[in-house]
Coordinates of C-alpha atoms and ligand atoms in Angstrom, one line a residue:
X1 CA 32.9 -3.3 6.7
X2 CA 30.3 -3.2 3.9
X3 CA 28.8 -6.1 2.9
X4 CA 25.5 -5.3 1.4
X5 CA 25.9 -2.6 -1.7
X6 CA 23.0 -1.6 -3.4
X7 CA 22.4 -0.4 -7.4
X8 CA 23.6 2.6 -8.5
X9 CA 20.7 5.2 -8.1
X10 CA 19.3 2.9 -5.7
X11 CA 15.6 4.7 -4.2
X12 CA 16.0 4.7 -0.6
X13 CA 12.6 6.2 1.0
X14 CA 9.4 6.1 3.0
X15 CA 5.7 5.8 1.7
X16 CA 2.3 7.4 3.4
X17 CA -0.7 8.3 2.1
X18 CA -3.1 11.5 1.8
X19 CA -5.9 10.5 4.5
X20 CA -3.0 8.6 6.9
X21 CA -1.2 12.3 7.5
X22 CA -2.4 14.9 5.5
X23 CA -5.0 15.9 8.5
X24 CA -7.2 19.1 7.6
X25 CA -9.9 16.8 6.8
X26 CA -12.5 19.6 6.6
X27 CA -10.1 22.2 5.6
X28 CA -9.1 23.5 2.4
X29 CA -12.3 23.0 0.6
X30 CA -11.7 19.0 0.6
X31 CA -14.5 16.4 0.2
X32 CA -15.9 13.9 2.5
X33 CA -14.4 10.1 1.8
X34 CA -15.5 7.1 3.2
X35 CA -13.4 7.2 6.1
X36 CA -14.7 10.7 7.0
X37 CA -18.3 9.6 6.8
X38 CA -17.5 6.2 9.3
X39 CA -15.8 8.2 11.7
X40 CA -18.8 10.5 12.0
X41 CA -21.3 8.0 11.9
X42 CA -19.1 4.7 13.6
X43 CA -16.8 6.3 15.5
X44 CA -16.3 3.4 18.1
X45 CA -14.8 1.6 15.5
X46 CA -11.7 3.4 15.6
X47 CA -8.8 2.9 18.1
X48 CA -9.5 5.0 20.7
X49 CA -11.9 6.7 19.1
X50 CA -9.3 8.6 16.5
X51 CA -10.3 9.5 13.9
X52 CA -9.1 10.7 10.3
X53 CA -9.5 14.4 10.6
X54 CA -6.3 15.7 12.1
X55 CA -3.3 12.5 11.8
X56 CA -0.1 13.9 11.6
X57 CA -1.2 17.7 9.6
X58 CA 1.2 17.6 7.0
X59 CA -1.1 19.7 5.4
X60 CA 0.2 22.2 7.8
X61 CA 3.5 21.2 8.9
X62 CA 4.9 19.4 4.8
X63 CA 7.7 22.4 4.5
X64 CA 9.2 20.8 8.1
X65 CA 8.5 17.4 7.3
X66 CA 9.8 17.5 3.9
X67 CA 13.2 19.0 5.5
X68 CA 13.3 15.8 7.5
X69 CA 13.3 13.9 4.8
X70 CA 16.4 15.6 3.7
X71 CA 18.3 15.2 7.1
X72 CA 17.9 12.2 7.0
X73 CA 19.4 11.4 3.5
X74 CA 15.7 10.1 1.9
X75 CA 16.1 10.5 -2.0
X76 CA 12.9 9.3 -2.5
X77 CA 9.0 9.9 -1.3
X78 CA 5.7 8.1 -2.0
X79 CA 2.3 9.7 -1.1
X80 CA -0.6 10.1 -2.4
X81 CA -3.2 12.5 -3.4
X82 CA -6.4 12.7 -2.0
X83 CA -9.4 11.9 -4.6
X84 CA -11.9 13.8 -2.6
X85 CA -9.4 17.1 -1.7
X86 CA -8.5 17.1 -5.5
X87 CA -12.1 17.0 -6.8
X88 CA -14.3 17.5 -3.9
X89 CA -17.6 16.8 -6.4
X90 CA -15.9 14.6 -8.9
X91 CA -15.9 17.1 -11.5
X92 CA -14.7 20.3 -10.5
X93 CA -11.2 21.7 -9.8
X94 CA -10.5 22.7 -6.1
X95 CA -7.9 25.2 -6.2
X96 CA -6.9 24.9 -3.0
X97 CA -5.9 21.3 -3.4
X98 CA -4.0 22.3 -6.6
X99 CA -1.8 24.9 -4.8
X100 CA -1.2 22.6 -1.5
X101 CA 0.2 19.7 -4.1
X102 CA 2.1 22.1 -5.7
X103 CA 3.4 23.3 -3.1
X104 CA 4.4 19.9 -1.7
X105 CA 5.8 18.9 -5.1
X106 CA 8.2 21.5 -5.6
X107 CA 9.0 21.8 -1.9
X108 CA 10.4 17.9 -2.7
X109 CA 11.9 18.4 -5.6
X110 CA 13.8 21.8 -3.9
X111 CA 14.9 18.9 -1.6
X112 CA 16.0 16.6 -4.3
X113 CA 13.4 13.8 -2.7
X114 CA 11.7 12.4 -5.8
X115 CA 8.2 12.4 -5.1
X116 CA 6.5 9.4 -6.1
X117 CA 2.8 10.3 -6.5
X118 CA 0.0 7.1 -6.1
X119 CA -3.8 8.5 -7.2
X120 CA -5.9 6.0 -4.9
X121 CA -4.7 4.9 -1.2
X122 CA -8.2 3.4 0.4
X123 CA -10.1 6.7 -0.3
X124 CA -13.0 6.6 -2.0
X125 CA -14.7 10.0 -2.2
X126 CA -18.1 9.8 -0.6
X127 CA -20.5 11.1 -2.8
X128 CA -19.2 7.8 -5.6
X129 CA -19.5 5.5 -3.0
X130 CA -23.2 6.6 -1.8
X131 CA -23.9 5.6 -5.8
X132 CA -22.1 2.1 -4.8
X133 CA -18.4 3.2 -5.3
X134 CA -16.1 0.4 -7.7
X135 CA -19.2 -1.9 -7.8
X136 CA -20.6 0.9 -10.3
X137 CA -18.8 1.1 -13.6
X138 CA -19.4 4.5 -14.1
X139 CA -16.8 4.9 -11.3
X140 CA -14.1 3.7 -13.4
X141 CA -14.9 6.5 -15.5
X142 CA -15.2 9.1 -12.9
X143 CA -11.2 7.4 -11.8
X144 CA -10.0 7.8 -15.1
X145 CA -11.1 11.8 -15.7
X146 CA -9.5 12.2 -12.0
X147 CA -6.1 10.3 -12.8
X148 CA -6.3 12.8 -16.0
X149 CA -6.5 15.6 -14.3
X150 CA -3.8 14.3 -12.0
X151 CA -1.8 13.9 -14.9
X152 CA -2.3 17.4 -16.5
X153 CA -2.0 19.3 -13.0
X154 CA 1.6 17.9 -12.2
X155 CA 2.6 15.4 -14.5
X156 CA 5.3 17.8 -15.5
X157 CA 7.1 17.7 -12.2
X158 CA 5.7 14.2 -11.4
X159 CA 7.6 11.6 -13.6
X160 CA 6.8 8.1 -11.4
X161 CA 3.1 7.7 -10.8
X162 CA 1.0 4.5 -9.3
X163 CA -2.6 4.5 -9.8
X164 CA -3.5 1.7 -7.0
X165 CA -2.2 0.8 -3.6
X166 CA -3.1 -2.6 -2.4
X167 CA -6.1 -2.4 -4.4
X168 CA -7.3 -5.9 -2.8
X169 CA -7.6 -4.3 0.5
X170 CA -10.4 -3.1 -0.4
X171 CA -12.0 -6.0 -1.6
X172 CA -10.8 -8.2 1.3
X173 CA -11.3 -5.6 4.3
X174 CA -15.0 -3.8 2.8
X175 CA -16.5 -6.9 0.9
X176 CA -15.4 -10.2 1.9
X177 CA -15.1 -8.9 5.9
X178 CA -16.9 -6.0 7.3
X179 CA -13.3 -4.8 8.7
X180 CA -13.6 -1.3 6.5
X181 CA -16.6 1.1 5.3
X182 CA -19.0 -0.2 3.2
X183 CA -18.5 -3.3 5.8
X184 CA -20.1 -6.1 3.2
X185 CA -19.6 -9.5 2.8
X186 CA -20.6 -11.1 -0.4
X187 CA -17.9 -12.4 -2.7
X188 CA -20.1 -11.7 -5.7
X189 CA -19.7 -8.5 -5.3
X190 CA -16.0 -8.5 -3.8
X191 CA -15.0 -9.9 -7.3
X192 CA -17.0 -7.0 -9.3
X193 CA -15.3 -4.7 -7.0
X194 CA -11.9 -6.3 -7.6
X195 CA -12.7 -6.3 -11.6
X196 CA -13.7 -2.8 -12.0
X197 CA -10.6 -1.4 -9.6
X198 CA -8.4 -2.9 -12.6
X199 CA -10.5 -1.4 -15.2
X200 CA -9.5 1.4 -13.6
X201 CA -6.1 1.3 -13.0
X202 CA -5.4 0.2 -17.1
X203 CA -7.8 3.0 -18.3
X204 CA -5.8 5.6 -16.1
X205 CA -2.6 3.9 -17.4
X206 CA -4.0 4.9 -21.0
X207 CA -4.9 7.9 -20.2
X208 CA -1.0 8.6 -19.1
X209 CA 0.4 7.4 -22.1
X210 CA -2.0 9.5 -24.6
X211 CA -0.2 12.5 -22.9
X212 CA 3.2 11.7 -23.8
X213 CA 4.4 13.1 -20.6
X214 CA 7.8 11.1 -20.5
X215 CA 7.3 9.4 -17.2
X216 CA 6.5 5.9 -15.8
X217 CA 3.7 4.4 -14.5
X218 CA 3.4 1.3 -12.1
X219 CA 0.5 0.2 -9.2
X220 CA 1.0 -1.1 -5.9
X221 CA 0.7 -4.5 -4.5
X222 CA 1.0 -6.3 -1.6
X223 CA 2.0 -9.2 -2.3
X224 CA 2.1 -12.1 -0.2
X225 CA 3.7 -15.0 -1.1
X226 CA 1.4 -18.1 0.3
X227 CA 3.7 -20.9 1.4
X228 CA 1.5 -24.2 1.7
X229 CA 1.7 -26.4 4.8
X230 CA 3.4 -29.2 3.3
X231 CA 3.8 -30.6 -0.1
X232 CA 0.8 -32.4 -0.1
X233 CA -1.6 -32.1 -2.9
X234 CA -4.5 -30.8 -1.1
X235 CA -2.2 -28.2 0.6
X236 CA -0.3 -27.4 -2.7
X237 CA -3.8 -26.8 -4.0
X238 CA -5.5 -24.6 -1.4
X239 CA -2.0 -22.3 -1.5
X240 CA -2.9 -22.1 -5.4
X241 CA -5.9 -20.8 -4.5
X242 CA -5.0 -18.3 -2.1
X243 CA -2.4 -17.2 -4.3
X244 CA -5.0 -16.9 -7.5
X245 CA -7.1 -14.6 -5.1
X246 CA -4.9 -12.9 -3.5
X247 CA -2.0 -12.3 -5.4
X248 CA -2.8 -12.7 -9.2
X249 CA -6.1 -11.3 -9.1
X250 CA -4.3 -8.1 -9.4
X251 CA -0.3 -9.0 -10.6
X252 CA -0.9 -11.0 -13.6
X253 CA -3.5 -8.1 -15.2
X254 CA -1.1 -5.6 -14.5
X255 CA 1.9 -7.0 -15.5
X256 CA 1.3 -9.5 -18.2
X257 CA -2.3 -7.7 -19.5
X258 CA -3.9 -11.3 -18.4
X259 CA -6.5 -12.6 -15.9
X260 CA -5.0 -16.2 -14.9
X261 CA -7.3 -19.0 -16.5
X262 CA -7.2 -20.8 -13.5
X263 CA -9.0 -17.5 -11.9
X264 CA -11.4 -17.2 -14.5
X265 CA -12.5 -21.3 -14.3
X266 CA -12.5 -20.9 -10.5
X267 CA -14.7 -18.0 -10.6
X268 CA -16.7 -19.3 -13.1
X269 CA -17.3 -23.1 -11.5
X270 CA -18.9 -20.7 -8.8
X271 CA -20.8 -18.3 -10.6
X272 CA -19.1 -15.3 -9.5
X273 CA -17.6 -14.2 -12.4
X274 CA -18.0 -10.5 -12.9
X275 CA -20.0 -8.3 -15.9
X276 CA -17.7 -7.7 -18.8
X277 CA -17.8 -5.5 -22.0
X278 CA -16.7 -6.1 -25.4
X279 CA -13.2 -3.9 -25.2
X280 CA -12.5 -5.1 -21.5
X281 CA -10.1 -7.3 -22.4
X282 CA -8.2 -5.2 -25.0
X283 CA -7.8 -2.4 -22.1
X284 CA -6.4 -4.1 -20.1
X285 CA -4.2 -6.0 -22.7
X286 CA -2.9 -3.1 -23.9
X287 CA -1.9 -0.5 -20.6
X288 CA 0.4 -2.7 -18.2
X289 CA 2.6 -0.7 -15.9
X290 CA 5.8 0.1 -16.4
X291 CA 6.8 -1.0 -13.2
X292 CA 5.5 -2.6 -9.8
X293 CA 5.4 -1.5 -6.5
X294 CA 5.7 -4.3 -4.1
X295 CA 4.4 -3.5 -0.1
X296 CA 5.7 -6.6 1.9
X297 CA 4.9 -7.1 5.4
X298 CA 4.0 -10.6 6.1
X299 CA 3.3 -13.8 4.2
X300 CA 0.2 -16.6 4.0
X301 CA 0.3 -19.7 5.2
X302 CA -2.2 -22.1 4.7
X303 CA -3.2 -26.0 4.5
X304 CA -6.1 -27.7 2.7
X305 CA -9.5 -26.9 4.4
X306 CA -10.0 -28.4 7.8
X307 CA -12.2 -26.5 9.5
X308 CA -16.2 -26.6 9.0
X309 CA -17.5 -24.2 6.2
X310 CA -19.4 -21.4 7.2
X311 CA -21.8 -21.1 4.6
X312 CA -24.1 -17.9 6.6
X313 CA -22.7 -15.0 3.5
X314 CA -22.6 -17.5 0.5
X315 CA -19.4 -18.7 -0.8
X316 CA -15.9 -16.7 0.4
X317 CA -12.1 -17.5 -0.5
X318 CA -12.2 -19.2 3.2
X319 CA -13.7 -22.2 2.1
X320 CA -11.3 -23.2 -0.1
X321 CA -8.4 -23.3 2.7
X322 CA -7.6 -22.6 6.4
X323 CA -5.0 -20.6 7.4
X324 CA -1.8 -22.6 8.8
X325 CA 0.3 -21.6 12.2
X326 CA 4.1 -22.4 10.7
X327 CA 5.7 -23.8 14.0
X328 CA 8.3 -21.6 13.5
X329 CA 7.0 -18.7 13.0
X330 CA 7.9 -15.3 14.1
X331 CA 5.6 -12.3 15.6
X332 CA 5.5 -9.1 15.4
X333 CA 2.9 -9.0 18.6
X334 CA 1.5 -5.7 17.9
X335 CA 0.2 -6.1 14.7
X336 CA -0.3 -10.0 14.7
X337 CA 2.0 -10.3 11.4
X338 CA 4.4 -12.6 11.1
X339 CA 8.1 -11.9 10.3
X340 CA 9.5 -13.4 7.7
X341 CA 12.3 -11.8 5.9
X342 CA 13.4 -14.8 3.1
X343 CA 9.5 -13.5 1.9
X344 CA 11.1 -10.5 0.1
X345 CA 13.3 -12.9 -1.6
X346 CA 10.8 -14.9 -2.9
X347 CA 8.7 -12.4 -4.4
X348 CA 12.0 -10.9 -5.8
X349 CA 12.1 -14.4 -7.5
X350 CA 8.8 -14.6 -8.8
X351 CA 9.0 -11.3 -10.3
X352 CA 11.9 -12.7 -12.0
X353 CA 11.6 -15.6 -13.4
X354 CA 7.3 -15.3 -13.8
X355 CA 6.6 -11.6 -14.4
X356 CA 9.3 -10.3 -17.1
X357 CA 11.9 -9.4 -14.6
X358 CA 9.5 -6.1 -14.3
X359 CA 11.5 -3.1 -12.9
X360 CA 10.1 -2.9 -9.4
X361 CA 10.8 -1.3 -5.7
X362 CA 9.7 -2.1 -2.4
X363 CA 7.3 0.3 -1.6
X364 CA 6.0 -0.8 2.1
X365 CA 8.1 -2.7 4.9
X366 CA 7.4 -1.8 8.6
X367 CA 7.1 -3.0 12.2
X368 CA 4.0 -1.6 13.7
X369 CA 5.0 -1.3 17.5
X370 CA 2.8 0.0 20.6
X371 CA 3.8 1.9 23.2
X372 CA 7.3 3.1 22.1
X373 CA 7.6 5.7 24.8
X374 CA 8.8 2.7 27.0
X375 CA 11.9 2.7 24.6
X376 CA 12.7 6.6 25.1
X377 CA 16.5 7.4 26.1
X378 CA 17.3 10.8 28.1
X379 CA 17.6 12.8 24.6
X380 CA 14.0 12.2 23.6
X381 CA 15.2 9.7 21.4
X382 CA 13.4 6.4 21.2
X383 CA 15.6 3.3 20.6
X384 CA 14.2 1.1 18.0
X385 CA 16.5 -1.4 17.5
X386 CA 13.6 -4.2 16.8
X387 CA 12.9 -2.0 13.8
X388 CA 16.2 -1.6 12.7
X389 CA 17.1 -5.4 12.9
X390 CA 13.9 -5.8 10.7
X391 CA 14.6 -3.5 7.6
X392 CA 18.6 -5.0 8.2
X393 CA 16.8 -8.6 7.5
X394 CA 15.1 -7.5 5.0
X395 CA 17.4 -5.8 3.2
X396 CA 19.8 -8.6 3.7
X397 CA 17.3 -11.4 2.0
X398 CA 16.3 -8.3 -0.7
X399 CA 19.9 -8.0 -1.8
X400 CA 20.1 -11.6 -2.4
X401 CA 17.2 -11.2 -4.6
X402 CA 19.1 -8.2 -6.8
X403 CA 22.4 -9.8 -6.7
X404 CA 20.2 -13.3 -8.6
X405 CA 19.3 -10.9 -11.0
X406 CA 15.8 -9.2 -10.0
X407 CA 15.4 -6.2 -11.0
X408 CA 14.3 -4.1 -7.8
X409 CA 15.3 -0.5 -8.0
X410 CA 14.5 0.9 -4.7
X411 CA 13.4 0.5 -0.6
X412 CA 11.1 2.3 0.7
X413 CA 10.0 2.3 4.7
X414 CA 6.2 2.4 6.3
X415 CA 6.5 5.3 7.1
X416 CA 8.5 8.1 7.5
X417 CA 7.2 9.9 10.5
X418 CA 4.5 7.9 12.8
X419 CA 0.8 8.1 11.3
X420 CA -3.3 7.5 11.8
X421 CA -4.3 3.7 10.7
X422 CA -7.5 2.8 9.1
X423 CA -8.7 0.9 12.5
X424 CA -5.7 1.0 14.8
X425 CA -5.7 5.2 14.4
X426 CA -2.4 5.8 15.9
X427 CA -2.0 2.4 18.6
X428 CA 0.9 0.5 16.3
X429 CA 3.8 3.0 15.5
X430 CA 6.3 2.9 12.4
X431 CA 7.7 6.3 11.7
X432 CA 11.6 6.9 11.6
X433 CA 9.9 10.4 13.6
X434 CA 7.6 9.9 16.4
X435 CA 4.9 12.0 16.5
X436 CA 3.6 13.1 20.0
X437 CA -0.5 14.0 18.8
X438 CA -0.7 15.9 21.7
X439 CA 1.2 18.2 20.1
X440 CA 2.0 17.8 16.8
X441 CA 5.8 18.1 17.6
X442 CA 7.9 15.0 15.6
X443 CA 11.2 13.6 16.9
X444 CA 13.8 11.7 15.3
X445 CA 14.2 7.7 16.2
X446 CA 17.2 5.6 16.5
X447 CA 16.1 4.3 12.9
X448 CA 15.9 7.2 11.7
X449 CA 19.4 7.9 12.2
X450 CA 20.8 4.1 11.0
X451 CA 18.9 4.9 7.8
X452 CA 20.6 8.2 7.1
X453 CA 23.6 6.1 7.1
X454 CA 22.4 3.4 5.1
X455 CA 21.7 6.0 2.6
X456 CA 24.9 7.5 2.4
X457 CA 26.6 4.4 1.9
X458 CA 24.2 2.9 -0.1
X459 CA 24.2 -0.1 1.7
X460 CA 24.4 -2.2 4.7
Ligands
LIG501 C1 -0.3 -1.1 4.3 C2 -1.0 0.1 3.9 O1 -1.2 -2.2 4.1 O2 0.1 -1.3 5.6 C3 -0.9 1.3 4.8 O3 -0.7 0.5 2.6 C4 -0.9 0.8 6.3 O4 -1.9 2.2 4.5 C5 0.2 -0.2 6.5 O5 -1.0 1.8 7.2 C6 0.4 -0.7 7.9 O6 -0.8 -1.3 8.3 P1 -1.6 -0.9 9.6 O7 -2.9 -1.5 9.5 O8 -0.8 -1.4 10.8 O9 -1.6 0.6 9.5

């Protein structure tokens, strides 16, 4: 019996990006981004060595792949395009890149899979970053003239657009932790990062609506609702905090055209607020999306500072609260997340009742496992029932959400067939399709198939 009915229209999907699958890193007169330049010069810090230059070649094998979408009832697609592939100097058009998106476009749309196309996943082009990538302002610029040309090359086809995902990935993973390229750690300069990543994403947001193309426009978060220890007034605070930096630095800009005040005096008690320009303000006031993408995986816990401060890079988010182990919790031992389904629900609420009950989709939910070979039946076929329980729980909690009145419009998987991770390459799989990299050949999981029902009954 079904319990769980979704929206009419509801988007039921998977998400990747253009440097996680695409492959042909040197092919098809593409640019080098930052993750090309690491691998060659840090290759060590990649799983196993992997690095981003093959992944799953959907450059070569998207015709296949997008057919697998359509077997297995997908109605809906999210990838991006590849800064660097596009625009390989930052200026001029690579043709090449322009016929492969194409290509991929229509070869969705044939497939009635509505592409939904994000303009930066991680990837900064080389070349801008060797002139100090989003901590340069004239990198905003160079964003906007790409998101343009985006725009003008297949905004006629293209009618949902994002111009970030998870832009405070970044920030937290290349300048407040030397986890990705450029690998610094100076808050300072995370929060000018941060600043000029949502210059960015409002000027390309202007630039869409001067065209009048009759489309939407939204960015990506990942939001993660931080739940404080206890109710104490120390903990209440420090999950403020975390929530200012983490969270709002990027949702209340977007969504309401406003930095929070409380960021702005945070920032400010600690001299760290960023460089602004007459007209700043009025940018960003004036281009907030049309709707939200929402990537939810785990959430943040945390309690009131405990722990000694580590003062050796200058002030850092980490000194204004320790993370907190929930007694409770969940693992997903792979990935070290934790599981927590009701999240979903709660940022469903939020959006609700604190951002304008903004239109908005989940655009990321997954269960990174290892090793899934161990779970292979006699067909080729590996059983992922752990993943399937998770996206039921999800959904369960997310439905809740819509039937209270949030207004989510669609689901969307990481990811639809298994691909390369920024550091974990391909260790931690989530694809509905495993991909053997030996070979490049791509076989349909037991989730695969549950969500091809989901699908056609639009609901659990
Ligand atoms: C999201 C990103 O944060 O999580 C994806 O948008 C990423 O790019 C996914 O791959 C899963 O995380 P990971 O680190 O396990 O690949």
């Amino acid at each position: 019996m079904q319990k769980y009915v979704f929206p009419e229209g509801f988007l039921w999907g998977a998400a990747a990006s253009a440097t996680q699958t695409e492959g042909a890193a040197n092919e098809g007169g593409k640019g080098k981004n930052i993750w090309d330049h690491w691998y060659e010069i840090e290759p060590d810090r990649f799983y196993q060595d992997v690095g981003p230059s093959e992944t799953s070649d959907f450059y070569h094998h998207y015709k296949e792949d997008i057919k697998r979408m359509k077997d297995i009832n997908m109605n809906s697609f999210r990838t991006s395009i590849s800064w660097s592939r596009l625009l390989p100097d930052g200026v001029n058009i690579n043709q090449e890149a322009v016929d492969f998106y194409n290509q991929v476009i229509d070869e969705l749309l044939k497939n009635d899979v509505t592409p939904i196309i994000n303009l930066y996943h991680f990837d900064m082009p080389f070349h801008l970053q060797e002139i100090e990538g989003w901590e340069n302002r004239e990198v905003v610029e160079s964003f906007a003239y790409y998101a343009k040309t985006a725009f003008h090359l297949f905004g006629d086809r293209v009618k949902r657009w994002t111009t970030f995902n998870e832009p405070i990935v970044p920030v937290e993973m290349g300048y407040l932790n030397d986890f990705h390229y450029p690998c610094v750690v100076d808050m300072k300069r995370a929060v000018t990062v941060a600043y000029h990543t949502m210059l960015a994403s409002a000027m390309a947001i202007g630039e869409y609506r001067n065209m009048n193309q009759d489309g939407e426009i939204g960015i990506i978060l990942n939001l993660t609702p931080s739940y404080p220890r206890s109710q104490d007034e120390a903990d209440l605070k420090a999950a403020e905090i975390a929530d200012l930096f983490f969270n709002r630095s990027f949702l209340d800009p977007s969504v309401l055209g406003e930095y929070p005040v409380e960021l702005i005096q945070l920032l400010k008690e600690h001299d760290l607020l960023p460089q602004t320009f007459d007209g700043d303000h009025a940018l960003i006031k004036e281009n907030i999306v049309d709707f939200l993408g929402v990537n939810y995986y785990q959430p943040r816990r945390v309690k009131k500072k405990e722990t000694p401060v580590d003062d050796s890079h200058g002030i850092l988010p980490t000194h204004f609260f320790d993370s907190y182990i929930w007694p409770e919790r969940r693992m997903n031992p792979h990935r070290g997340w934790e599981i927590y389904e009701k999240g979903v629900y709660d940022i469903a609420i939020n959006i609700r009742d604190n951002y304008n009950n903004i239109p908005w989709y989940v655009a990321e939910n997954g269960m990174g496992v290892s090793d899934e070979e161990r779970f292979m039946d006699d067909s080729n076929m590996i059983q992922d029932d752990y993943r399937i329980e998770f996206y039921q729980e999800h959904l369960k909690w997310l439905h809740k959400g819509i039937e209270e009145g949030s207004n989510c419009f669609g689901y969307h998987v990481w990811t639809f067939m298994d691909n390369w991770s920024w550091l974990n390459a391909y260790k931690n799989r989530y694809g509905f399709y495993r991909v053997d990299i030996n070979n490049q050949k791509r076989y349909l999981k037991k989730s695969g198939y549950w969500f091809k029902e989901v699908v056609e009954r639009n609901g659990l």
